[in-house]
Structure formats: C-alpha cells, structure tokens
Coordinates of C-alpha atoms in Angstrom, one line a residue:
X996 CA 0.0 0.0 0.0
X997 CA 2.9 2.3 0.8
X998 CA 4.5 1.7 -2.6
X999 CA 1.2 2.1 -4.4
X1000 CA 0.6 5.5 -2.7
X1001 CA 4.0 6.7 -3.8
X1002 CA 3.3 5.7 -7.4
X1003 CA 0.0 7.6 -7.4
X1004 CA 1.7 10.6 -5.8
X1005 CA 4.5 10.6 -8.5
X1006 CA 1.8 10.2 -11.3
X1007 CA -0.1 13.2 -10.0
X1008 CA 3.0 15.2 -9.7
X1009 CA 3.9 14.4 -13.3
X1010 CA 0.5 15.4 -14.5
X1011 CA 0.8 18.6 -12.6
X1012 CA 4.2 19.3 -14.0
X1013 CA 3.0 18.8 -17.6
X1014 CA 0.0 21.0 -16.9
X1015 CA 2.2 23.7 -15.6
X1016 CA 3.4 24.3 -19.1
X1017 CA -0.1 25.5 -20.0
X1018 CA -0.4 29.2 -19.4
X1019 CA -4.2 29.0 -18.8
X1020 CA -3.5 26.6 -15.9
X1021 CA -1.0 28.9 -14.4
X1022 CA -3.3 31.9 -14.5
X1023 CA -6.3 30.2 -13.1
X1024 CA -7.8 32.4 -10.4
X1025 CA -9.3 31.2 -7.1
X1026 CA -12.9 30.3 -7.6
X1027 CA -13.9 31.9 -4.3
X1028 CA -12.2 35.3 -4.8
X1029 CA -12.3 38.2 -7.2
X1030 CA -9.2 40.3 -7.9
X1031 CA -9.6 44.0 -7.0
X1032 CA -9.1 45.2 -10.6
X1033 CA -12.3 43.3 -11.6
X1034 CA -14.5 44.2 -8.6
X1035 CA -14.9 47.8 -9.5
X1036 CA -15.4 47.3 -13.2
X1037 CA -18.2 44.8 -12.7
X1038 CA -21.5 46.1 -11.2
X1039 CA -22.4 42.7 -9.8
X1040 CA -19.1 42.3 -8.0
X1041 CA -19.1 45.9 -6.7
X1042 CA -22.6 45.2 -5.3
X1043 CA -21.4 42.0 -3.7
X1044 CA -18.6 44.0 -2.0
X1045 CA -21.1 46.4 -0.5
X1046 CA -23.4 43.6 0.5
X1047 CA -20.6 42.0 2.5
X1048 CA -20.0 45.3 4.4
X1049 CA -23.6 45.0 5.7
X1050 CA -22.4 41.9 7.6
X1051 CA -21.1 44.5 10.1
X1052 CA -24.6 44.6 11.5
X1053 CA -24.0 41.1 12.8
X1054 CA -27.3 39.7 13.9
X1055 CA -28.4 43.1 15.2
X1056 CA -29.3 42.8 18.9
X1057 CA -30.3 39.2 18.7
X1058 CA -27.2 37.8 20.3
X1059 CA -27.7 35.3 23.1
X1060 CA -26.6 38.0 25.5
X1061 CA -28.5 41.2 24.8
X1062 CA -27.6 44.7 25.9
X1063 CA -30.9 44.8 27.8
X1064 CA -29.2 42.7 30.4
X1065 CA -26.7 45.5 31.1
X1066 CA -29.6 47.8 31.9
X1067 CA -32.6 48.0 34.2
X1068 CA -34.6 46.1 31.6
X1069 CA -33.2 42.5 32.1
X1070 CA -31.0 40.1 33.9
X1071 CA -28.9 37.6 32.0
X1072 CA -29.6 34.2 33.6
X1073 CA -26.3 32.3 32.9
X1074 CA -23.1 33.2 34.7
X1075 CA -19.6 33.8 33.4
X1076 CA -20.3 35.8 30.3
X1077 CA -18.7 39.1 31.3
X1078 CA -22.0 40.9 31.9
X1079 CA -21.5 41.3 35.6
X1080 CA -18.2 43.1 34.9
X1081 CA -20.2 45.8 33.3
X1082 CA -23.3 45.9 35.6
X1083 CA -21.1 45.9 38.7
X1084 CA -18.8 48.7 37.2
X1085 CA -15.7 46.5 37.3
X1086 CA -14.7 47.2 33.7
X1087 CA -11.1 48.1 33.0
X1088 CA -8.8 48.4 30.1
X1089 CA -7.6 44.8 30.6
X1090 CA -11.1 43.3 31.2
X1091 CA -13.8 45.4 29.6
X1092 CA -16.5 42.8 30.2
X1093 CA -19.1 41.8 27.6
X1094 CA -19.1 43.9 24.4
X1095 CA -21.4 42.9 21.6
X1096 CA -19.6 42.4 18.2
X1097 CA -21.6 45.3 16.7
X1098 CA -19.8 47.7 19.1
X1099 CA -16.4 46.0 19.0
X1100 CA -13.6 48.5 18.3
X1101 CA -11.8 46.1 15.9
X1102 CA -14.9 44.8 14.2
X1103 CA -16.2 48.3 13.5
X1104 CA -12.9 49.5 12.1
X1105 CA -12.5 46.6 9.8
X1106 CA -15.9 47.5 8.3
X1107 CA -15.0 51.2 8.1
X1108 CA -11.9 50.3 6.1
X1109 CA -14.1 48.4 3.6
X1110 CA -16.4 51.4 3.3
X1111 CA -13.4 53.6 2.7
X1112 CA -12.3 51.3 -0.1
X1113 CA -15.7 51.4 -1.7
X1114 CA -16.0 55.2 -1.4
X1115 CA -12.6 55.6 -3.0
X1116 CA -13.4 53.4 -5.9
X1117 CA -17.0 54.5 -6.5
X1118 CA -16.3 58.2 -6.5
X1119 CA -14.9 57.8 -10.0
X1120 CA -16.8 54.7 -11.1
X1121 CA -15.9 52.3 -13.9
X1122 CA -19.5 50.9 -13.8
X1123 CA -22.9 52.5 -14.6
X1124 CA -23.0 55.8 -12.7
X1125 CA -26.6 55.3 -11.5
X1126 CA -25.7 52.0 -10.0
X1127 CA -22.4 53.3 -8.7
X1128 CA -24.2 56.3 -7.0
X1129 CA -26.5 53.9 -5.2
X1130 CA -23.7 51.8 -3.9
X1131 CA -21.7 54.9 -3.0
X1132 CA -24.7 56.1 -1.0
X1133 CA -24.9 52.9 0.8
X1134 CA -21.2 53.0 1.6
X1135 CA -21.5 56.5 3.0
X1136 CA -24.4 55.3 5.1
X1137 CA -22.6 52.3 6.4
X1138 CA -19.5 54.3 7.3
X1139 CA -21.7 56.7 9.2
X1140 CA -23.5 53.8 11.0
X1141 CA -20.3 52.1 12.1
X1142 CA -18.8 55.4 13.4
X1143 CA -22.1 56.1 15.2
X1144 CA -21.8 52.7 16.9
X1145 CA -18.3 53.6 18.1
X1146 CA -19.2 57.2 19.1
X1147 CA -22.1 56.3 21.3
X1148 CA -20.1 53.5 23.0
X1149 CA -16.6 55.0 23.4
X1150 CA -17.0 58.7 22.8
X1151 CA -14.7 60.3 20.2
X1152 CA -12.5 57.9 18.1
X1153 CA -9.9 58.4 15.5
X1154 CA -11.5 59.2 12.2
X1155 CA -10.0 57.3 9.3
X1156 CA -11.3 58.2 5.9
X1157 CA -8.4 57.0 3.7
X1158 CA -7.3 53.5 2.8
X1159 CA -4.1 52.7 4.6
X1160 CA -1.6 50.7 2.4
X1161 CA 1.6 48.8 3.2
X1162 CA 4.6 51.0 3.8
X1163 CA 2.8 53.9 5.4
X1164 CA 5.0 56.1 7.5
X1165 CA 2.7 56.0 10.5
X1166 CA -0.3 53.8 11.2
X1167 CA -1.1 55.4 14.5
X1168 CA -3.8 58.1 14.9
X1169 CA -5.0 60.3 17.7
X1170 CA -8.7 60.6 18.6
X1171 CA -10.6 63.3 16.9
X1172 CA -12.9 65.5 19.0
X1173 CA -16.5 64.5 19.7
X1174 CA -17.7 67.4 17.5
X1175 CA -15.5 66.3 14.6
X1176 CA -16.9 62.8 14.8
X1177 CA -20.5 64.1 14.8
X1178 CA -19.7 66.3 11.8
X1179 CA -18.3 63.5 9.8
X1180 CA -21.2 61.2 10.5
X1181 CA -23.7 64.0 9.6
X1182 CA -21.8 64.7 6.4
X1183 CA -21.8 61.0 5.5
X1184 CA -25.6 60.8 6.2
X1185 CA -26.1 63.9 4.0
X1186 CA -24.1 62.3 1.2
X1187 CA -26.0 59.1 1.5
X1188 CA -29.3 61.0 1.5
X1189 CA -28.4 62.8 -1.7
X1190 CA -27.2 59.6 -3.5
X1191 CA -30.1 57.4 -2.3
X1192 CA -32.9 59.8 -3.0
X1193 CA -35.6 57.9 -4.8
X1194 CA -34.1 54.4 -4.1
X1195 CA -36.9 52.0 -3.1
X1196 CA -37.0 50.4 0.3
X1197 CA -35.5 46.9 0.2
X1198 CA -35.2 44.6 3.2
X1199 CA -31.9 45.0 5.0
X1200 CA -30.5 47.8 2.7
X1201 CA -30.2 51.5 3.4
X1202 CA -32.2 54.2 1.6
X1203 CA -32.5 57.9 2.0
X1204 CA -34.9 57.6 5.0
X1205 CA -32.4 55.4 6.8
X1206 CA -29.8 58.1 6.3
X1207 CA -32.2 60.7 7.6
X1208 CA -33.1 58.6 10.6
X1209 CA -29.4 57.9 11.5
X1210 CA -28.6 61.6 11.3
X1211 CA -31.5 62.4 13.6
X1212 CA -30.3 59.9 16.2
X1213 CA -26.8 61.2 16.2
X1214 CA -27.9 64.8 16.5
X1215 CA -30.3 63.8 19.4
X1216 CA -27.4 62.2 21.2
X1217 CA -25.1 65.1 20.5
X1218 CA -27.5 67.6 22.1
X1219 CA -28.0 65.5 25.3
X1220 CA -26.6 66.2 28.8
X1221 CA -23.7 63.8 28.6
X1222 CA -22.2 65.5 25.5
X1223 CA -22.7 69.1 26.7
X1224 CA -19.5 69.3 28.8
X1225 CA -20.5 72.1 31.1
X1226 CA -23.6 70.1 32.0
X1227 CA -21.7 66.8 32.3
X1228 CA -19.0 68.3 34.5
X1229 CA -21.7 69.5 36.9
X1230 CA -23.1 66.0 37.2
X1231 CA -20.0 63.9 37.3
X1232 CA -16.7 64.4 39.1
X1233 CA -15.1 61.8 36.9
X1234 CA -15.9 63.8 33.7
X1235 CA -15.0 67.1 35.5
X1236 CA -11.5 65.8 36.2
X1237 CA -10.8 64.5 32.7
X1238 CA -8.1 66.3 30.9
X1239 CA -9.5 65.9 27.3
X1240 CA -13.2 66.6 27.6
X1241 CA -13.4 67.4 23.9
X1242 CA -13.3 63.7 23.3
X1243 CA -16.6 63.4 25.2
X1244 CA -18.7 66.3 24.0
X1245 CA -19.0 70.0 23.2
X1246 CA -16.9 72.3 25.3
X1247 CA -19.0 75.3 24.5
X1248 CA -21.5 76.6 21.9
X1249 CA -25.2 77.1 21.6
X1250 CA -26.9 74.0 23.1
X1251 CA -30.3 75.3 22.0
X1252 CA -29.0 75.4 18.4
X1253 CA -27.9 71.7 18.7
X1254 CA -31.4 70.8 19.9
X1255 CA -32.9 72.7 16.9
X1256 CA -30.7 70.7 14.5
X1257 CA -31.8 67.5 16.2
X1258 CA -35.4 68.6 15.8
X1259 CA -35.1 69.6 12.2
X1260 CA -33.4 66.3 11.3
X1261 CA -36.0 64.2 13.1
X1262 CA -38.8 66.2 11.5
X1263 CA -37.6 65.1 8.0
X1264 CA -38.2 61.5 9.1
X1265 CA -41.5 62.2 10.8
X1266 CA -42.7 63.8 7.6
X1267 CA -42.3 60.5 5.8
X1268 CA -45.8 59.4 6.8
X1269 CA -45.6 56.2 4.7
X1270 CA -43.4 54.7 7.5
X1271 CA -46.0 55.4 10.2
X1272 CA -48.1 52.5 11.4
X1273 CA -51.5 53.3 13.0
X1274 CA -50.2 56.9 13.7
X1275 CA -53.3 58.7 12.7
X1276 CA -55.6 57.8 15.6
X1277 CA -57.2 60.7 17.5
X1278 CA -58.2 58.6 20.5
X1279 CA -56.8 55.5 22.2
X1280 CA -57.2 52.2 20.5
X1281 CA -58.9 49.5 22.5
X1282 CA -56.7 47.3 24.7
X1283 CA -56.8 44.5 22.3
X1284 CA -56.1 46.8 19.3
X1285 CA -53.2 48.3 21.3
X1286 CA -51.7 44.8 21.8
X1287 CA -52.1 43.9 18.2
X1288 CA -50.6 47.2 17.0
X1289 CA -47.5 46.7 19.1
X1290 CA -47.2 43.1 18.2
X1291 CA -47.4 43.9 14.5
X1292 CA -44.5 46.4 14.8
X1293 CA -42.4 44.0 16.9
X1294 CA -42.9 41.2 14.4
X1295 CA -41.7 43.4 11.5
X1296 CA -43.6 41.4 8.9
X1297 CA -41.9 38.1 10.0
X1298 CA -44.8 36.3 11.7
X1299 CA -47.9 34.7 10.2
X1300 CA -50.0 35.6 13.2
X1301 CA -49.4 39.4 13.0
X1302 CA -50.3 42.0 10.5
X1303 CA -47.5 42.4 8.0
X1304 CA -48.3 46.1 7.6
X1305 CA -46.5 46.6 11.0
X1306 CA -43.3 46.3 9.0
X1307 CA -43.9 49.9 7.8
X1308 CA -42.4 51.2 11.0
X1309 CA -39.1 49.4 10.3
X1310 CA -36.9 51.9 8.4
X1311 CA -33.9 49.5 8.4
X1312 CA -33.8 46.0 9.8
X1313 CA -31.5 43.0 10.0
X1314 CA -33.6 40.2 8.4
X1315 CA -33.2 36.5 8.7
X1316 CA -34.1 33.6 6.5
X1317 CA -34.5 30.0 7.2
X1318 CA -31.8 29.0 4.8
X1319 CA -29.1 30.2 7.2
X1320 CA -28.7 29.0 10.8
X1321 CA -28.1 32.4 12.2
X1322 CA -28.3 33.4 15.9
X1323 CA -31.0 35.9 15.0
X1324 CA -33.4 33.0 14.3
X1325 CA -33.1 31.6 17.8
X1326 CA -34.5 34.4 19.9
X1327 CA -37.3 32.2 21.3
X1328 CA -35.0 29.4 22.3
X1329 CA -32.5 31.8 23.8
X1330 CA -35.0 33.6 26.0
X1331 CA -38.1 31.5 26.3
X1332 CA -39.3 29.6 29.4
X1333 CA -37.4 26.6 30.7
X1334 CA -40.7 24.8 31.0
X1335 CA -40.7 24.8 27.2
X1336 CA -37.1 23.6 27.1
X1337 CA -35.8 27.0 26.3
X1338 CA -32.9 28.9 27.9
X1339 CA -34.4 31.9 29.8
X1340 CA -31.6 34.1 28.8
X1341 CA -32.5 37.8 29.1
X1342 CA -35.2 37.8 31.7
X1343 CA -37.2 41.0 32.4
X1344 CA -36.7 42.5 35.9
X1345 CA -39.3 44.0 38.2
X1346 CA -37.8 47.5 37.8
X1347 CA -39.0 47.5 34.2
X1348 CA -42.4 45.9 35.0
X1349 CA -43.1 48.6 37.6
X1350 CA -42.7 51.3 35.0
X1351 CA -45.6 50.1 32.9
X1352 CA -48.6 52.3 33.7
X1353 CA -52.1 51.1 34.1
X1354 CA -54.2 51.5 30.9
X1355 CA -55.8 54.4 32.6
X1356 CA -52.5 56.2 32.6
X1357 CA -52.1 55.9 36.4
X1358 CA -48.6 55.0 37.5
X1359 CA -48.3 51.6 39.3
X1360 CA -47.7 51.8 43.0
X1361 CA -46.9 48.9 45.3
X1362 CA -48.1 50.9 48.3
X1363 CA -51.6 50.8 46.8
X1364 CA -53.4 47.6 48.0
X1365 CA -55.5 47.4 44.9
X1366 CA -52.4 47.6 42.6
X1367 CA -50.5 45.0 44.8
X1368 CA -53.4 42.5 44.7
X1369 CA -53.6 42.5 40.9
X1370 CA -50.3 43.8 39.4
X1371 CA -50.9 42.3 36.0
X1372 CA -54.4 43.5 35.4
X1373 CA -55.3 46.4 33.0
X1374 CA -51.7 47.5 32.5
X1375 CA -50.4 49.2 29.4
X1376 CA -51.2 46.9 26.5
X1377 CA -47.5 46.9 25.5
X1378 CA -46.7 45.1 28.7
X1379 CA -48.5 41.9 27.5
X1380 CA -46.6 41.9 24.2
X1381 CA -43.2 42.6 25.8
X1382 CA -43.2 40.5 29.0
X1383 CA -44.7 37.2 30.1
X1384 CA -45.7 37.2 33.7
X1385 CA -47.1 34.5 35.9
X1386 CA -50.4 33.2 34.5
X1387 CA -49.9 34.7 31.0
X1388 CA -51.1 32.5 28.2
X1389 CA -48.4 31.3 25.8
X1390 CA -47.8 28.6 23.1
X1391 CA -48.8 24.9 23.5
X1392 CA -46.4 23.0 25.7
X1393 CA -44.3 20.4 24.1
X1394 CA -45.6 16.9 24.0
X1395 CA -43.6 15.7 27.0
X1396 CA -45.0 18.6 29.2
X1397 CA -48.5 18.9 27.8
X1398 CA -50.2 16.7 30.5
X1399 CA -48.6 18.9 33.2
X1400 CA -50.0 22.1 31.7
X1401 CA -52.8 21.6 29.2
X1402 CA -53.8 25.3 29.8
X1403 CA -50.5 26.7 28.3
X1404 CA -49.9 29.3 31.0
X1405 CA -46.6 30.7 32.2
X1406 CA -45.9 29.3 35.7
X1407 CA -43.2 31.3 37.6
X1408 CA -44.6 30.9 41.1
X1409 CA -45.3 28.4 43.9
X1410 CA -48.8 27.1 44.3
X1411 CA -50.8 25.1 46.7
X1412 CA -52.7 22.1 45.5
X1413 CA -55.1 20.0 47.6
X1414 CA -58.3 18.1 47.9
X1415 CA -60.2 20.6 50.1
X1416 CA -59.9 18.5 53.2
X1417 CA -57.1 20.6 54.6
X1418 CA -54.2 18.6 53.1
X1419 CA -52.2 20.8 50.9
X1420 CA -48.9 20.5 49.0
X1421 CA -46.9 23.4 47.6
X1422 CA -45.6 22.8 44.0
X1423 CA -43.2 24.8 42.0
X1424 CA -44.3 26.2 38.6
X1425 CA -43.0 24.6 35.4
X1426 CA -41.1 27.8 34.5
X1427 CA -39.2 28.2 37.7
X1428 CA -35.7 27.2 38.7
X1429 CA -37.2 24.4 40.6
X1430 CA -39.1 23.2 37.6
X1431 CA -39.8 19.4 37.2
X1432 CA -39.0 20.0 33.5
X1433 CA -35.6 21.6 33.6
X1434 CA -34.4 23.1 36.9
X1435 CA -31.1 24.7 35.8
X1436 CA -32.0 27.4 33.4
X1437 CA -35.2 29.1 34.7
X1438 CA -35.6 32.8 35.2
X1439 CA -34.4 34.3 38.4
X1440 CA -36.7 37.2 38.1
X1441 CA -40.2 35.6 37.7
X1442 CA -40.6 37.0 34.2
X1443 CA -39.8 36.0 30.6
X1444 CA -38.9 37.9 27.5
X1445 CA -41.6 38.0 24.8
X1446 CA -41.3 41.0 22.6
X1447 CA -39.4 39.6 19.6
X1448 CA -40.5 36.0 20.0
X1449 CA -42.9 34.8 17.3
X1450 CA -46.1 33.7 19.0
X1451 CA -47.0 31.5 16.1
X1452 CA -47.7 28.1 17.7
X1453 CA -46.1 26.4 14.7
X1454 CA -42.8 27.9 15.7
X1455 CA -41.5 25.5 18.4
X1456 CA -38.8 27.7 19.9
X1457 CA -36.6 24.9 21.1
X1458 CA -35.9 23.6 17.6
X1459 CA -37.5 25.9 15.0
X1460 CA -35.9 29.1 13.7
X1461 CA -38.1 32.2 13.5
X1462 CA -37.8 35.1 11.0
X1463 CA -38.4 38.2 13.0
X1464 CA -36.1 41.1 12.0
X1465 CA -34.0 43.2 14.3
X1466 CA -35.0 46.9 14.2
X1467 CA -31.8 48.9 13.4
X1468 CA -33.8 52.1 12.8
X1469 CA -37.5 52.6 13.4
X1470 CA -39.9 55.4 12.4
X1471 CA -41.2 55.5 16.0
X1472 CA -37.6 56.1 17.3
X1473 CA -37.4 59.2 15.0
X1474 CA -40.8 60.4 16.3
X1475 CA -39.5 60.0 19.9
X1476 CA -36.3 61.9 18.9
X1477 CA -38.5 64.7 17.5
X1478 CA -40.6 64.7 20.7
X1479 CA -37.5 65.0 22.9
X1480 CA -36.1 67.9 20.9
X1481 CA -39.4 69.7 21.1
X1482 CA -39.5 69.3 24.8
X1483 CA -36.0 70.6 25.2
X1484 CA -36.9 73.6 23.1
X1485 CA -40.0 74.3 25.2
X1486 CA -42.5 73.3 22.4
X1487 CA -44.6 71.2 24.7
X1488 CA -47.8 71.2 22.6
X1489 CA -46.0 69.8 19.5
X1490 CA -44.3 67.3 21.7
X1491 CA -47.5 66.0 23.2
X1492 CA -49.2 65.8 19.8
X1493 CA -46.7 63.3 18.6
X1494 CA -46.2 61.5 21.8
X1495 CA -49.9 60.9 22.1
X1496 CA -50.0 59.4 18.6
X1497 CA -47.7 56.7 19.9
X1498 CA -49.8 56.3 23.0
X1499 CA -53.1 56.2 21.1
X1500 CA -51.7 53.4 18.9
X1501 CA -50.8 51.4 22.0
X1502 CA -54.2 51.9 23.6
X1503 CA -53.0 54.5 26.1
X1504 CA -54.6 57.8 27.1
X1505 CA -53.2 61.2 26.2
X1506 CA -50.4 62.8 28.3
X1507 CA -51.3 66.3 29.5
X1508 CA -48.3 67.4 31.6
X1509 CA -45.9 70.2 30.7
X1510 CA -42.4 71.2 31.5
X1511 CA -40.3 68.9 33.7
X1512 CA -43.2 66.5 34.3
X1513 CA -43.7 66.1 30.6
X1514 CA -40.0 65.3 30.2
X1515 CA -40.3 62.5 32.8
X1516 CA -43.4 61.1 31.1
X1517 CA -41.6 61.2 27.8
X1518 CA -38.6 59.4 29.2
X1519 CA -40.8 56.6 30.6
X1520 CA -42.7 56.4 27.3
X1521 CA -39.5 55.9 25.4
X1522 CA -38.4 53.3 27.9
X1523 CA -41.6 51.3 27.3
X1524 CA -41.9 51.8 23.6
X1525 CA -38.3 50.9 22.8
X1526 CA -37.8 48.2 25.4
X1527 CA -35.2 45.6 24.4
X1528 CA -34.0 47.6 21.4
X1529 CA -30.6 48.7 22.8
X1530 CA -31.8 52.2 23.5
X1531 CA -32.0 52.1 27.3
X1532 CA -28.2 51.4 27.6
X1533 CA -27.5 54.7 25.9
X1534 CA -30.5 56.8 27.0
X1535 CA -29.7 56.3 30.7
X1536 CA -26.1 57.4 29.9
X1537 CA -26.8 60.4 27.7
X1538 CA -29.5 61.7 30.1
X1539 CA -27.0 61.1 32.9
X1540 CA -29.6 59.2 35.0
X1541 CA -27.6 56.0 35.1
X1542 CA -26.7 56.3 38.8
X1543 CA -30.3 56.1 39.8
X1544 CA -31.4 53.7 37.1
X1545 CA -28.7 51.3 35.9
X1546 CA -27.0 51.4 39.3
X1547 CA -30.1 50.0 41.1
X1548 CA -30.1 46.5 42.5
X1549 CA -32.1 44.0 40.5
X1550 CA -35.6 43.4 41.8
X1551 CA -37.5 40.1 41.2
X1552 CA -41.0 38.8 41.7
X1553 CA -42.1 36.0 44.1
X1554 CA -45.6 34.7 43.4
X1555 CA -47.4 32.4 45.8
X1556 CA -50.8 30.9 45.0
X1557 CA -52.8 30.2 48.1
X1558 CA -55.8 28.0 47.7
X1559 CA -59.1 29.6 48.8
X1560 CA -61.0 27.8 51.6
X1561 CA -62.9 24.8 50.3
X1562 CA -61.3 24.8 46.8
X1563 CA -60.0 21.6 45.3
X1564 CA -57.2 21.6 42.8
X1565 CA -55.2 18.5 41.7
X1566 CA -53.5 20.0 38.6
X1567 CA -52.5 23.6 38.8
X1568 CA -54.0 26.3 36.6
X1569 CA -53.9 30.0 37.1
X1570 CA -57.3 30.8 38.4
X1571 CA -58.3 33.7 40.7
X1572 CA -61.5 31.9 41.5
X1573 CA -59.5 29.1 43.2
X1574 CA -56.5 31.1 44.4
X1575 CA -55.5 34.2 46.3
X1576 CA -52.2 35.3 44.7
X1577 CA -49.6 37.0 46.9
X1578 CA -47.0 39.0 45.1
X1579 CA -43.8 39.9 46.9
X1580 CA -41.0 42.0 45.4
X1581 CA -37.5 40.8 46.5
X1582 CA -34.0 41.9 45.7
X1583 CA -31.8 39.5 43.7
X1584 CA -29.2 37.5 45.7
X1585 CA -26.0 39.7 45.3
X1586 CA -24.0 36.5 44.7
X1587 CA -25.7 36.2 41.4
X1588 CA -25.3 39.9 40.5
X1589 CA -24.6 42.9 42.6
X1590 CA -25.2 46.0 40.5
X1591 CA -23.5 49.3 41.1
X1592 CA -22.7 52.4 39.2
X1593 CA -19.4 54.2 38.7
X1594 CA -19.2 57.3 36.4
X1595 CA -16.4 55.8 34.4
X1596 CA -19.1 53.6 32.9
X1597 CA -20.6 56.5 30.9
X1598 CA -18.1 55.4 28.3
X1599 CA -16.4 52.1 27.6
X1600 CA -12.7 51.9 28.0
X1601 CA -10.4 51.3 25.1
X1602 CA -8.8 47.9 25.5
X1603 CA -5.2 47.9 26.7
X1604 CA -4.1 46.1 23.5
X1605 CA -5.6 48.8 21.3
X1606 CA -3.7 51.5 23.2
X1607 CA -0.5 49.4 22.9
X1608 CA -1.0 49.2 19.2
X1609 CA -1.8 52.9 18.9
X1610 CA 0.1 54.9 21.5
X1611 CA -1.7 58.1 20.3
X1612 CA -5.0 56.7 21.5
X1613 CA -5.8 58.3 24.8
X1614 CA -7.9 56.5 27.4
X1615 CA -11.4 57.5 28.6
X1616 CA -12.0 59.0 32.0
X1617 CA -11.8 56.7 35.0
X1618 CA -9.7 54.1 33.3
X1619 CA -6.3 55.8 33.3

C-alpha cells in the first residue's frame, strides 16, 4: 500500500508538471475570490462587495446575551459571560467585560476600512453611474452607521477616511474631537441621503430615509446632557476631572441650536408618513387593538400571526431567512421559558415591570393595596406583548409537558394544590428554577422575554428558527427623537401631539403634563416603547440618570398561589376563582449579580491592546 501511494503521488506530480506548461492553468484564479481590478469594473461584483459590508450589522441585537441585560430592563440568567463586569462597574482596560460584536472596536474599524475602499473606488466609477451612486450612497451610510456605533459607545474615536496601504510612515492616529466625529457622521448621512434619494425600500438595505433617521439619532445624542461638557461636568466628578473633555462632547456653543438641529433632522423623518403605522388615531385604541398594533410592529412582517403592515415602522432592519442557521433566528430558544425547554436568557426584571402604567395612565404603586393585589391586570397593552408574567397565556407546551399544563400558561410561582380537606402540597411552577421539566435554566426574576419572540404556535422555539427582523432604525424612534427635541426647546404642545399618537396606537390615554413633568413622562414612554432595542443602555447614559437607574439592584418577583377555603385543585391552573395570589418583590441575591454604578461607565474603555497598538489613543476617564 505504501508503494502504491508513492506511485500515485508521482503520477499526479507528473501530470501537474505537464499541466504547468499550460499558461491557462498557471493563470487560473481562485474560484472563491475576485481580484480587485475586476471588482470595481463589474456592477455585480461591486454590489457584492457592498453587501458584504452589511455583515457588520452582525445579527443586530439578537445575540444570546443582549444589551438589555446590562440595563434596568433585564438580567442575564447564565453566569460567566462578562455581563457582571459591566453591571457591577468592574470594567477596566484589561477586562472590559461583555461587548457585543456590533460595538467591538476592531470589528467596526474593519468594516470602516471596507467602506473607505468602496468610497474611494465609487467616486470615479468604472461601472454604470446610477448603479455606482446607489452603492456609494450605501457605503457612506454604512460608514456613518459604524462610526455612530463607536461614538455612542466610546465617545470620540480616530476618524479614518483613507485606505491605509503597506509601507505607510505611520499607522497610528489620535482621537478626533467628539464634535468632529458628529460632523463626519452627519456629512456622510447627508451624502447618503443625496445619493439614495428615490431608491426603493429593500429589506436590509439603506435608503435615504435610513440616512435621515441615523442623522436624527446622532444629533439627538449630540444635544444630550452627557455630551454638553459644562452640564456633564456639573453632574460627574469623573468627567469634570478628565483632561481631554473634547473627546466626550462639546466644550461650548449654543446648546439650543444643537437641539434645533436635532429637531429639524427628526422632522424630516417624521414627515415620511408612509413609514408610520397606525399613527393617525385621534383617540386611544382598545386594549386588544393596542396589543395587536405593538405586536405587528415587533414582528416586523416576519410572523404569520401578526399584520405584516406593521413592518412599515421598520426603516432599516436586519432580516433572517431559514436557509441560514443564524443566531437571530433563535430568539425564542435563547429567551423562552425553561418549562418549554428554552434557555431563559435575558429575563425582564421587576424595575421595568413597575414602569408600565395602568391602561388608565395611572402609575403603578406597590403601596396601593389594589395595585398590589392584581399587578398584571389592566396594564399598558404593550406590557403583555413585551413580557410574560405568571399566569400569562403562551404557546402549546411540548408533547412531554402537555399533560402537566394543558392550559398553556406561564408558571413562575409556587402554588398550593389540595383536595379541600385541609391537606395541601406546595408545588413549583413549570417555568421556575425548581421546575420538574428543567431546573437549571429558569428565570431568576419571575418573568420571561416575549417582545421579539414569534407567537405563532407552529414555531417551536426549542428547535425551529423564526424570521423576526431586528430593528436597526424605526420610524417610531425618529418620532420620539422629535418629541425629545421639542420638549428641550419648550415646544410642549407639539411634543404632546406626537407623543400621544404613539400612546393612542398602544391603547393608552393622552399625556397632559408640561415642563419637567412632561420630560419625565416622555422618558418613561421611550423606555416602554423601545424596550429591548438597545436604547436604554445609551439613553440612561446620555441623560445622565444611570446612577439612579442602571445602578439599582435587580428586583425580582415571588408569586405564591394560596388555595381559597374549600377549593379543590389537583392539577395547577392560574385561576383567581380558586386562588388568592400573593405578590412579593425581592432583591436579587447579590451572589448572582450585585449591580452598582461608577461614572467611568458612561463610556467604555479602550482595551489595553488597542492602546499598545496605537500609542496616540488616549484612554477614557476613570480608566487611566
């Protein structure tokens, strides 16, 4: 066998040697690559190059560990993932803690380099100009988007707009100012808007409205407290003591003018009414309509049990198809109840639940006996689409669990069962950490994530991919940005007009407050409407309310179902006719997570390795 192998090897080598005399064989190019000189002379290849840059979106926010779990929206159930490093303010330049790939310094710059290549080549196109202009517009948008990701996470970063080559004299670059970063992003958005005007909306690709929406977001952030250095210094000793505050915001200037720019930018998006979904109501929708409207938007056209028109609100999304096994298709498995054999990942916390108003518009209050006795009754309709609480209806249980719960209700409490003779036994719910189904991966908080999970019963979350898109940019976000700018400019009436359109759609009554009270209602409205969409992480920072929000200890819910006298129950079902439910708010065991806030966390650190590679890169405050 050894000799035979050698003969075969020699034979193949001889054939290869003879073939090497053929020039065509020598010049054969790799089948999976295209040489640069061809890419920019072929429209299809140039388009493929741009398409690949979109992969910088990753799976949007649908990673197993979501940013919600680094805020007062959620708790990540599983230990050892670096989230505690962030929530407990232990981040440092050597151990930053968990950072999603879509905010990773290295990942974003690799994508920025690709956009720089595209912009350089498409400015003097060798392909059809109309096609080149569209691709160039997308490249400008993508560069703006990736820089925006870096800016809101790290503050100012080095702006690279050229393509570095081998043999450069210096590959290191200092940070630009925050203002310069904003100006570049705005300029790129303006270029994208011009080049993409009239381009049709296509799933997953940028058009002019996406560029307008991104610009509005960046200018809203730029006008906020954190990035007005005189304001920020007054609220944070860490920022006040930092030697390069121009990396964090504006040192001076007309802040009102910045809010006016933010308002004007957002209004251009608001005026695109074709993106508005159910935004013309003049009175609150019914509770059921409010739930349906919010579900329609959350599903983004990807569910068979929601109105596909809700996709209108999605200016730009990250879409998923069943042909690819992407993380974005497993949101239900990653976050669903353990009693359904799911992983209970990003579990809602009581702090968020408490901020949902009653449908009447009244704020929830645990000191009110009526509220405490029925905390899940008649709440904001968006609550029921976003969060599954004890007793909520859900999908059919899997075959092996069906006999234990034929009623398909979330069970996160402890319940008495008995025969009415006085003999009672306390059983744990199927979706607790003491579940008889799976006892290792249940929610600690007493709640489950629901917002982006397809409720279609045909989607068995444990083993079936869903196709719900991640919202990168929403029309409703632009409306909220517009409302915020109006409030900051003292235009309360206009702010309430648009804020109430969102509330009416959700089945909630009009807001009537003015001034500071209106600002507080707005901030809570934004918290509720944009829950689990990566906004809270940044909103709490740019408003500089993180010490009193993100720094709070996690609160959780304990539910106990006490059998009423004379009632007989052998198989548990949520039923107020049989049970008196006792709801107790507790604080999470600090051994699991012990949240605290340090002002250095307003910005992420630059990793030590990045600073070693680029010695001109100065560190953020609190990490020096």
